[in-house]
Coordinates of C-alpha atoms and ligand atoms in Angstrom, one line a residue:
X298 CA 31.5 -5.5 -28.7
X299 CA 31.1 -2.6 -26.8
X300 CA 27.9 -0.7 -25.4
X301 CA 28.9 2.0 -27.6
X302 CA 29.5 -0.2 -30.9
X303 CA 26.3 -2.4 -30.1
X304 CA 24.5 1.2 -29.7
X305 CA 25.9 2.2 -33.3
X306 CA 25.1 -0.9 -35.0
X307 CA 21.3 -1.3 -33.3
X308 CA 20.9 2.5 -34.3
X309 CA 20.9 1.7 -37.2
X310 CA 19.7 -1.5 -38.5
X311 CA 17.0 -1.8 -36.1
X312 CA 13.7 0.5 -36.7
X313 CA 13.2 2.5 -33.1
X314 CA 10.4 1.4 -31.5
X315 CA 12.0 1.3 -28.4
X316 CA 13.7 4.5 -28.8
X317 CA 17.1 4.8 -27.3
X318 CA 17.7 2.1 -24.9
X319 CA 20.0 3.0 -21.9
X320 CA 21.8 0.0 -21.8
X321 CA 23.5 -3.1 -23.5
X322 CA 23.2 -6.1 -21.1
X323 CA 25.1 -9.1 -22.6
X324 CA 25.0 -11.6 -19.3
X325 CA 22.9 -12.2 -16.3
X326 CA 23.3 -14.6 -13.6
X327 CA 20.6 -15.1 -11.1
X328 CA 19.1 -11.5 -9.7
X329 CA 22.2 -9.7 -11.4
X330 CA 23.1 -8.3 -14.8
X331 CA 26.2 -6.9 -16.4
X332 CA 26.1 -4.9 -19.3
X333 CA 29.2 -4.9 -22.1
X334 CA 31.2 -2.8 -20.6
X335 CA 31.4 -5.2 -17.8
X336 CA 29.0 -3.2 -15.2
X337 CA 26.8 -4.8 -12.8
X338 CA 23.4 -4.3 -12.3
X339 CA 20.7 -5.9 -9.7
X340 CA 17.8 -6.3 -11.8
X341 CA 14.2 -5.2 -10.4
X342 CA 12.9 -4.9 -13.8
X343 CA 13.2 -8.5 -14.1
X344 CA 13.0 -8.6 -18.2
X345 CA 9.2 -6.5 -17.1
X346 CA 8.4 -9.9 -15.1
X347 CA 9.8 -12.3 -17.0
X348 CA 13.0 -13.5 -15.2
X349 CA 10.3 -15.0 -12.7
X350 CA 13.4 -17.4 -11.7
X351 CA 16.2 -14.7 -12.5
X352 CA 19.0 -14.8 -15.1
X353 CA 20.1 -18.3 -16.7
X354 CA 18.3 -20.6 -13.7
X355 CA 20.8 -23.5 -14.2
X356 CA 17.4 -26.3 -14.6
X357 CA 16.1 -24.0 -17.5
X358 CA 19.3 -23.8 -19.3
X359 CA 20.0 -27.4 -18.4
X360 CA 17.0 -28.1 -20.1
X361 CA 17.0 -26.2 -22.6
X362 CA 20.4 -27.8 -23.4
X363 CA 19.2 -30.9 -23.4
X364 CA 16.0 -30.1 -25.7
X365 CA 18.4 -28.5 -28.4
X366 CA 20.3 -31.4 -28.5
X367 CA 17.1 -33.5 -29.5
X368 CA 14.6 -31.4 -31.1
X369 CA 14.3 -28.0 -31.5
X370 CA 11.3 -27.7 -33.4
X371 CA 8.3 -29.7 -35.3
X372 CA 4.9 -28.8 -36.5
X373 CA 1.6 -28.9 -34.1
X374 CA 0.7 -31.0 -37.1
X375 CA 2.7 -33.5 -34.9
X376 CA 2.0 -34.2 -30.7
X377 CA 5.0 -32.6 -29.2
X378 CA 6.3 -34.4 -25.7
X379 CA 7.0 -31.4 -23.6
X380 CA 4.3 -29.7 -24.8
X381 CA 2.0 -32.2 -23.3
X382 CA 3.8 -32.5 -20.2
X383 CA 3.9 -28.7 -19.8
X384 CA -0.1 -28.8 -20.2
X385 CA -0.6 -31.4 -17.5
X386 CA 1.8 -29.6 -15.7
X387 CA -0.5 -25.7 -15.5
X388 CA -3.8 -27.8 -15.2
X389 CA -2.6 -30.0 -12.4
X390 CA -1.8 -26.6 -10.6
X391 CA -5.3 -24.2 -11.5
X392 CA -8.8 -25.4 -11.8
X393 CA -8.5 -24.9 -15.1
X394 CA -9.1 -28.0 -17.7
X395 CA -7.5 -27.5 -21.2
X396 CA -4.8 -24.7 -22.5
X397 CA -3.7 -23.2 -26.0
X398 CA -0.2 -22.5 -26.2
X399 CA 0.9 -19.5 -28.5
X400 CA 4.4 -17.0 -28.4
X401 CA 3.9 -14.2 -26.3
X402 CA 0.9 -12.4 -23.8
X403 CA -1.2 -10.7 -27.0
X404 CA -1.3 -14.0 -28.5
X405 CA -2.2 -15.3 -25.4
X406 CA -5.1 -12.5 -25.4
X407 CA -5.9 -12.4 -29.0
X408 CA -6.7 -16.3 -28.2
X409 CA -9.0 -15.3 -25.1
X410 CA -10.7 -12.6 -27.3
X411 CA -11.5 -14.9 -30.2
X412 CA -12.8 -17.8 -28.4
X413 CA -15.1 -15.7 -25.6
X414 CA -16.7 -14.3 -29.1
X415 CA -17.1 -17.8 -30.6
X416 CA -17.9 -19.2 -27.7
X417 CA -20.5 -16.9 -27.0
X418 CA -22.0 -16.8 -30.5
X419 CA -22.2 -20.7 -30.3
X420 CA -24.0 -21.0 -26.4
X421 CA -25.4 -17.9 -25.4
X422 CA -26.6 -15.4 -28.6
X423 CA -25.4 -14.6 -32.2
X424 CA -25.0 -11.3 -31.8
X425 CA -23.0 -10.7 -28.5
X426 CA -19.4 -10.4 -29.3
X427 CA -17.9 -7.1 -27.0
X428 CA -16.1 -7.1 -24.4
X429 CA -15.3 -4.4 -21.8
X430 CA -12.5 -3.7 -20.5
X431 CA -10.5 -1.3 -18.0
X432 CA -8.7 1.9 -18.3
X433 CA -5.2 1.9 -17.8
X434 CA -5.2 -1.5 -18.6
X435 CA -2.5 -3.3 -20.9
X436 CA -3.2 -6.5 -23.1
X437 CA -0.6 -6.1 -25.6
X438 CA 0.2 -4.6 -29.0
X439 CA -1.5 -6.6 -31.8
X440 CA -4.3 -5.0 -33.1
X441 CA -7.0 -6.3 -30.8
X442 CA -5.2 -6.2 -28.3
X443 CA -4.3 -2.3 -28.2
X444 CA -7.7 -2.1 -28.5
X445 CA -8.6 -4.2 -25.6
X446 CA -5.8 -2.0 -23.6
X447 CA -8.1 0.9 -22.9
X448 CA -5.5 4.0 -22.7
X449 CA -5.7 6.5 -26.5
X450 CA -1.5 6.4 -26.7
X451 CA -1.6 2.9 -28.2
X452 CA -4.1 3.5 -29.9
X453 CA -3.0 7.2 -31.2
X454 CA -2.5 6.7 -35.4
X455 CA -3.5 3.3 -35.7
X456 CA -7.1 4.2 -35.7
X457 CA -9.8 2.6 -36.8
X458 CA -9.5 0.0 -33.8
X459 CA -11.3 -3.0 -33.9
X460 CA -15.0 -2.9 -33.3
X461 CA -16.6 -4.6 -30.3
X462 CA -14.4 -3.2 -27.1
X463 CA -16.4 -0.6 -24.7
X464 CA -13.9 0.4 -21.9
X465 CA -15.1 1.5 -18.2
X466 CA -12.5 2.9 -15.2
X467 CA -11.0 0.2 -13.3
X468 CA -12.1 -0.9 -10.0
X469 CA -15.4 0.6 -10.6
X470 CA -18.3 -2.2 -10.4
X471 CA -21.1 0.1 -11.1
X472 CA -19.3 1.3 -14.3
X473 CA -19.4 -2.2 -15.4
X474 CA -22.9 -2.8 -14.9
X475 CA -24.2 -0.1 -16.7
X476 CA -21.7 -0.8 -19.7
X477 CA -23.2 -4.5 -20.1
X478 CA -25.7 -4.5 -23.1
X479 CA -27.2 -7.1 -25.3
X480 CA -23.6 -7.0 -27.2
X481 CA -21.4 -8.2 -24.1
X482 CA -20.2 -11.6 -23.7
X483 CA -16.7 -10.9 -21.8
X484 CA -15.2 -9.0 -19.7
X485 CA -11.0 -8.7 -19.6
X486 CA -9.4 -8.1 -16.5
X487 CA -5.6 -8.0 -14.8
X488 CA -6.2 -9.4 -11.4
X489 CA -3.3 -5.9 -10.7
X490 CA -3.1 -3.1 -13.2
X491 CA 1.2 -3.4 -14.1
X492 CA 1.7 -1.3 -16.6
X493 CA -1.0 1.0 -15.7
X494 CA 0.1 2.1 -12.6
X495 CA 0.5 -0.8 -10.0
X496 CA -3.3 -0.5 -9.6
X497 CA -4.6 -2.9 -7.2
X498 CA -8.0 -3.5 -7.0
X499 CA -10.3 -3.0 -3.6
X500 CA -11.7 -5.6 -1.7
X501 CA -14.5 -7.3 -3.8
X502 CA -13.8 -5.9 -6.8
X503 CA -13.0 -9.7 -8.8
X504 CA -15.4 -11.3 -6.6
X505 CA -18.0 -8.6 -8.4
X506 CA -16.7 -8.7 -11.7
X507 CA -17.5 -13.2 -11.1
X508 CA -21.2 -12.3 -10.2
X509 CA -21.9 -9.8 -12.7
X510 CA -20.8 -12.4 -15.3
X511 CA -22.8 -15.2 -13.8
X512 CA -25.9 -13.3 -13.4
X513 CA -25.6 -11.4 -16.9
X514 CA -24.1 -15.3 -19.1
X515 CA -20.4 -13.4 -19.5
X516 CA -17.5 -15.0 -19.8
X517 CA -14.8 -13.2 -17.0
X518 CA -11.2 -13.8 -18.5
X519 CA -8.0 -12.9 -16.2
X520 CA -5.8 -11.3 -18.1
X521 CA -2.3 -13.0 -16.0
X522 CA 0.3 -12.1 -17.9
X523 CA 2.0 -10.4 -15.4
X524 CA 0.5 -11.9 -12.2
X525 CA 0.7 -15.9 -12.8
X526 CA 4.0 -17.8 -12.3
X527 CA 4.0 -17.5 -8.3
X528 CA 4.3 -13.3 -8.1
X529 CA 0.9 -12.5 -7.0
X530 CA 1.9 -15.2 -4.0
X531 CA 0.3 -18.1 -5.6
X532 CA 0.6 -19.7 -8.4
X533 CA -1.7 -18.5 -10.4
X534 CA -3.0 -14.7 -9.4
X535 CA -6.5 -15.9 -9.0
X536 CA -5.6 -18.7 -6.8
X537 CA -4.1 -15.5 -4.4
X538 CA -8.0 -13.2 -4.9
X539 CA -9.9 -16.8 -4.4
X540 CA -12.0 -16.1 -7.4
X541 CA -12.2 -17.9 -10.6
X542 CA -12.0 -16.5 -14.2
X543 CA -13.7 -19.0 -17.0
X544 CA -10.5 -17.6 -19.2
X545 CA -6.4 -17.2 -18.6
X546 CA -3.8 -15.9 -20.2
X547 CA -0.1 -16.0 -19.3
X548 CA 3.4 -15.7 -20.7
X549 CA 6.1 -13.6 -19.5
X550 CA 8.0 -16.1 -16.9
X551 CA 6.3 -19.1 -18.1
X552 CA 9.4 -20.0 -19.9
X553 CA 12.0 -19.1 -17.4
X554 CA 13.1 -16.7 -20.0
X555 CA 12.0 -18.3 -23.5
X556 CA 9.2 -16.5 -25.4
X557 CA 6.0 -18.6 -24.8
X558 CA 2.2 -17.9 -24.1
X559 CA -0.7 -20.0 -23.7
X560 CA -4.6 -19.3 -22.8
X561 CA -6.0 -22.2 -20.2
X562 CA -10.0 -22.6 -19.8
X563 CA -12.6 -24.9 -19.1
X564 CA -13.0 -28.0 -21.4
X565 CA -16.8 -27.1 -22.3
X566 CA -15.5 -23.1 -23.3
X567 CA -12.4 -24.7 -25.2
X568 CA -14.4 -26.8 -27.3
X569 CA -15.7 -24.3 -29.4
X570 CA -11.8 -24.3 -30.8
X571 CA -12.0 -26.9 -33.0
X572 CA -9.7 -28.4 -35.4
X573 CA -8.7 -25.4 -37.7
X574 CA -10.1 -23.1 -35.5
X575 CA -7.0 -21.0 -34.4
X576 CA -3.2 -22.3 -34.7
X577 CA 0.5 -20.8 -34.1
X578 CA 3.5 -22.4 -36.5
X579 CA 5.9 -21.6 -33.0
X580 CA 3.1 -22.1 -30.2
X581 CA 4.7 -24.7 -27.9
X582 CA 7.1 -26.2 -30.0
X583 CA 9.7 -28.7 -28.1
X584 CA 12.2 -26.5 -27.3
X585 CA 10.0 -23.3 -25.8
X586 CA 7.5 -26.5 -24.1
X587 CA 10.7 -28.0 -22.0
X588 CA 12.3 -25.0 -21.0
X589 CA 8.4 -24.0 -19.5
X590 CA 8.5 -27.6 -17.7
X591 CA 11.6 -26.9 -16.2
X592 CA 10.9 -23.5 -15.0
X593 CA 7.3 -24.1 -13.7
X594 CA 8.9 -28.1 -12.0
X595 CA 11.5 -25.0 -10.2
X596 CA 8.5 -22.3 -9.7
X597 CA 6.6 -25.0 -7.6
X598 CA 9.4 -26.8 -6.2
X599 CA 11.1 -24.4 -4.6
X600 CA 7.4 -22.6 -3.8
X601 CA 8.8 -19.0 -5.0
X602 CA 5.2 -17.9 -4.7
X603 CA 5.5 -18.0 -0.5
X604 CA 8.6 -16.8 -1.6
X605 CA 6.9 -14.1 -3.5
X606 CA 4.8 -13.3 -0.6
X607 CA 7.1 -12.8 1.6
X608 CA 9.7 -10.6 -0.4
X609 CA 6.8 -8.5 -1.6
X610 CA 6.1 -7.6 2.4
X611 CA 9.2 -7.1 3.4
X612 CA 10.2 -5.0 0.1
X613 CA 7.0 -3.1 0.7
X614 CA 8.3 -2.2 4.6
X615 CA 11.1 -1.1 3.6
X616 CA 9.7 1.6 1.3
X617 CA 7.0 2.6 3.6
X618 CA 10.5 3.3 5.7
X619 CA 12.0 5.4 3.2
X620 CA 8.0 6.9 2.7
X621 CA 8.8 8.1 6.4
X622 CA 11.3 9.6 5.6
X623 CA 11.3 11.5 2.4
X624 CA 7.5 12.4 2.9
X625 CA 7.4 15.2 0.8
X626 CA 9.2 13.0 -2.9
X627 CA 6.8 9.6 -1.9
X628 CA 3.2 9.7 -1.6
X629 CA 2.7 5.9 -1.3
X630 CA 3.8 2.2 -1.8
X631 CA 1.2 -0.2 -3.5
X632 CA 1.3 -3.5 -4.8
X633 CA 1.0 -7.5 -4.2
X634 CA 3.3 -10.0 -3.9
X635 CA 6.0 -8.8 -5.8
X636 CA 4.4 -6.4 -8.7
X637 CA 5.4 -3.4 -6.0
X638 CA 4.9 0.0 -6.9
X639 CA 6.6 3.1 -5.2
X640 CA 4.1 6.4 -5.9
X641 CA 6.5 9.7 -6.3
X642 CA 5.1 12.6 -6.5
X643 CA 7.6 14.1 -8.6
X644 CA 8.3 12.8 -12.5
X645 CA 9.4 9.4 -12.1
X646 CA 11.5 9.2 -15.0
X647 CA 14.8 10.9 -13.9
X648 CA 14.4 8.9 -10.8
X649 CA 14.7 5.4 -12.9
X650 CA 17.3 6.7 -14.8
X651 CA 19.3 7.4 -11.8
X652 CA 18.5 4.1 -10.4
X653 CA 20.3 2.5 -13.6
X654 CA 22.9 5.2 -13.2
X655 CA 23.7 3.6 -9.8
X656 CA 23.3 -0.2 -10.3
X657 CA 19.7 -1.0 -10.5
X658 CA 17.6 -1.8 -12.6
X659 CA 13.9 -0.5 -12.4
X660 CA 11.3 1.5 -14.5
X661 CA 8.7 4.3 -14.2
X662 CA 5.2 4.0 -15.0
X663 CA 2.2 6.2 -15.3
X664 CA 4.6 8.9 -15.1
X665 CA 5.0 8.8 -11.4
X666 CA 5.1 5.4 -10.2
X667 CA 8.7 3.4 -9.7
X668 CA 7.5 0.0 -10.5
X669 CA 9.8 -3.1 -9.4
X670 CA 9.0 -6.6 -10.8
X671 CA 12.0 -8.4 -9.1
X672 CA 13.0 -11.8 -9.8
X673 CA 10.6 -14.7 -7.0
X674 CA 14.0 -15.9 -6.3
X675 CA 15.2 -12.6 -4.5
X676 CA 16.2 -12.3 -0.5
X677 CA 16.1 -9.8 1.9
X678 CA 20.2 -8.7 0.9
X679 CA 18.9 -8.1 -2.4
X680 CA 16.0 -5.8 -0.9
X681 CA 18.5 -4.1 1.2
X682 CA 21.1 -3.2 -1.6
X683 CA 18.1 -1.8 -4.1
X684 CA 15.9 0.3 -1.1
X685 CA 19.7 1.6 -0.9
X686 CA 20.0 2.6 -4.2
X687 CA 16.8 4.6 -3.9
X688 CA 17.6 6.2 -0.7
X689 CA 20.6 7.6 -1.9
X690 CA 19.0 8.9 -4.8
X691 CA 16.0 10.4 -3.1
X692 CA 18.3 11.7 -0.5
X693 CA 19.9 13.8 -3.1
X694 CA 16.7 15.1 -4.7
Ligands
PLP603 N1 -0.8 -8.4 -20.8 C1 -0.2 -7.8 -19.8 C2 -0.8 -7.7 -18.5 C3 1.1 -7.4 -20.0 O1 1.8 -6.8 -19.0 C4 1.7 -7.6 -21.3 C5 3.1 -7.1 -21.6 O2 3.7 -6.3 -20.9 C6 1.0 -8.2 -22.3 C7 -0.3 -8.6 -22.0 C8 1.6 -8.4 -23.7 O3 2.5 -9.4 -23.6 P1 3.6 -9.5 -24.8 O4 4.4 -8.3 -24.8 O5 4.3 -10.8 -24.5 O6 2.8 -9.7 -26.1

């Protein structure tokens, strides 16, 4: 089929929550993509930080090959091989004791939510069950989750949302300590704002959000969807901040491209989820768990993370370069690692658009910000040939 007849038929049959998409993309091979007409593409967007490894990472595929051909799927009624191994394999790396495994990064969060709350209610008091979380943040689109995610459009005709969330503004410690009441037992945090903006925090800000949670009994969960998997420049984001949440969630690249989540925490917090307690038919079932080992074996293998690091410095030279230059279109480049954001001050939109128009692949947030989640695997060529792309198209603004 062709973009146009895949168009037509998606149109259709599929209800438009994504609106209309600007692309078909039917193959991808390491930081490229080629949609069905047979275009190429260099994927920044990186499936929005998923293809951590890139497209089709020969070990994942190999294993994933291997997996089918043995056993795609059986109950968590039953102990599931890779799924073990894939645990040992995330708590040998964090200092972190026992994880949950569920589907995606709101199940991941809707897992942190529930058990801070029954944690809480079993250790610490009763009645304290809210958390507090950011504005501009983004935890997902389940119910508790978009109301954890502190910005009104995901929450706009969905209304009532679910009691026991008070929001503050990110990065703002003082905020947080007034907000804490009798009621708080958590507080939800990314380690970098994605979605919201590319926010990162200042200096201090974590290390903060640790001691207000130590001196008030909170649990402090890390909301790593986004950051874990080597971007940040370690493997986990915290590991990168040197501060320690008592809660994780991650997803996204966990899988090398396989949809798979899991919360990790401490063995005295995870206890509180018993047997029958919280479950997920799909959560880390064979075939998801070994294509996860193979992709976090590669992740750490071939340390993408110092990888990461360095990509995400010399991406983020290269656009203070072009900041030189078109002084007047960019009024600045933040990020970590390689969550880079490039601050327009004119709409962003158009600008992605053109982007795609001219071969890569990138997206605009918060209205003004051209956010680039690039595949760990990229090099310096790769750098060169999208800061190109941009040029060009700023150069003809
Ligand atoms: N948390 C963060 C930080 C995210 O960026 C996302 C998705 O973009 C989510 C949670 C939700 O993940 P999912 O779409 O896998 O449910």
């Amino acid at each position: 089929m062709n973009t146009a007849e895949i168009k037509e038929m998606a149109t259709k049959y599929i209800i438009n929550t994504y609106g209309e998409r600007e692309l078909a993309l039917v193959r991808g091979e390491g930081c490229y993509v080629w949609d069905a007409d047979g275009k190429k593409y260099l994927d920044f967007l990186g499936g929005l930080a998923v293809n951590g490894l890139g497209h089709c990472h020969p070990n994942v595929v190999a294993a994933i090959r291997e997996q089918a051909g043995k056993l795609l799927h059986v109950s968590n009624l039953y102990y599931i091989e890779p799924q073990a191994k894939l645990a040992k394999l995330l708590i040998d790396n964090c200092t972190m004791e026992q994880c949950f495994f569920c589907n995606s990064g709101a199940e991941a969060n809707e897992a942190a939510i529930k058990l801070a709350r029954k944690y809480t209610k079993e250790h610490v008091d009763e009645n304290r069950h809210a958390i507090i979380t950011m504005e501009d943040s983004f935890h997902g689109r389940t119910l508790a989750t978009i109301t954890a995610t502190a910005q009104p459009k995901y929450h706009k005709g969905f209304e009532p949302m679910m009691p026991g969330f008070t929001y503050v503004p990110f990065d703002d410690l003082q905020a947080v300590e007034d907000t804490i009441d009798d009621n708080t037992c958590a507080i939800l945090v990314e380690p970098i704002q994605s979605e919201g903006g590319v926010n990162v925090p200042s200096p201090g800000y974590l290390e903060g959000l640790r001691a207000l949670c130590d001196e008030n009994n909170l649990l402090l969960i890390f909301d790593e969807v986004q950051t874990a998997m080597g971007r940040l420049g370690a493997f986990f984001g915290y590991q990168s901040y040197g501060v320690e949440p008592d809660i994780l969630t991650i997803a996204k690249s966990l899988g090398g491209g396989v949809p798979i989540g899991a919360m990790l925490t401490k063995s005295h917090i995870a206890e509180s989820f018993g047997p029958g307690t919280h479950a997920a038919t799909f959560g880390g079932n064979p075939l998801v768990t070994a294509a996860a080992v193979a992709a976090v074996t590669t992740i750490l293998e071939e340390n993408l993370s110092e990888n990461a690091t360095k990509m995400g410095e010399y991406l983020v030279d290269k656009l203070l370069a072009l900041k030189d230059k078109f002084p007047e279109i960019i009024a600045g480049v933040r990020g970590r690692g390689l969550i880079v954001g490039l601050v327009l001050t004119i709409d962003g939109k158009p600008i992605a658009t053109k982007c795609i128009e001219n071969g890569l692949l990138t997206i605009c947030t918060a209205d003004h910000v051209l956010r680039f989640l690039p595949p760990l695997t990229i090099n310096e060529g790769h750098i060169n040939e999208a800061v190109a792309i941009v040029e060009k198209i700023l150069s003809e603004c």
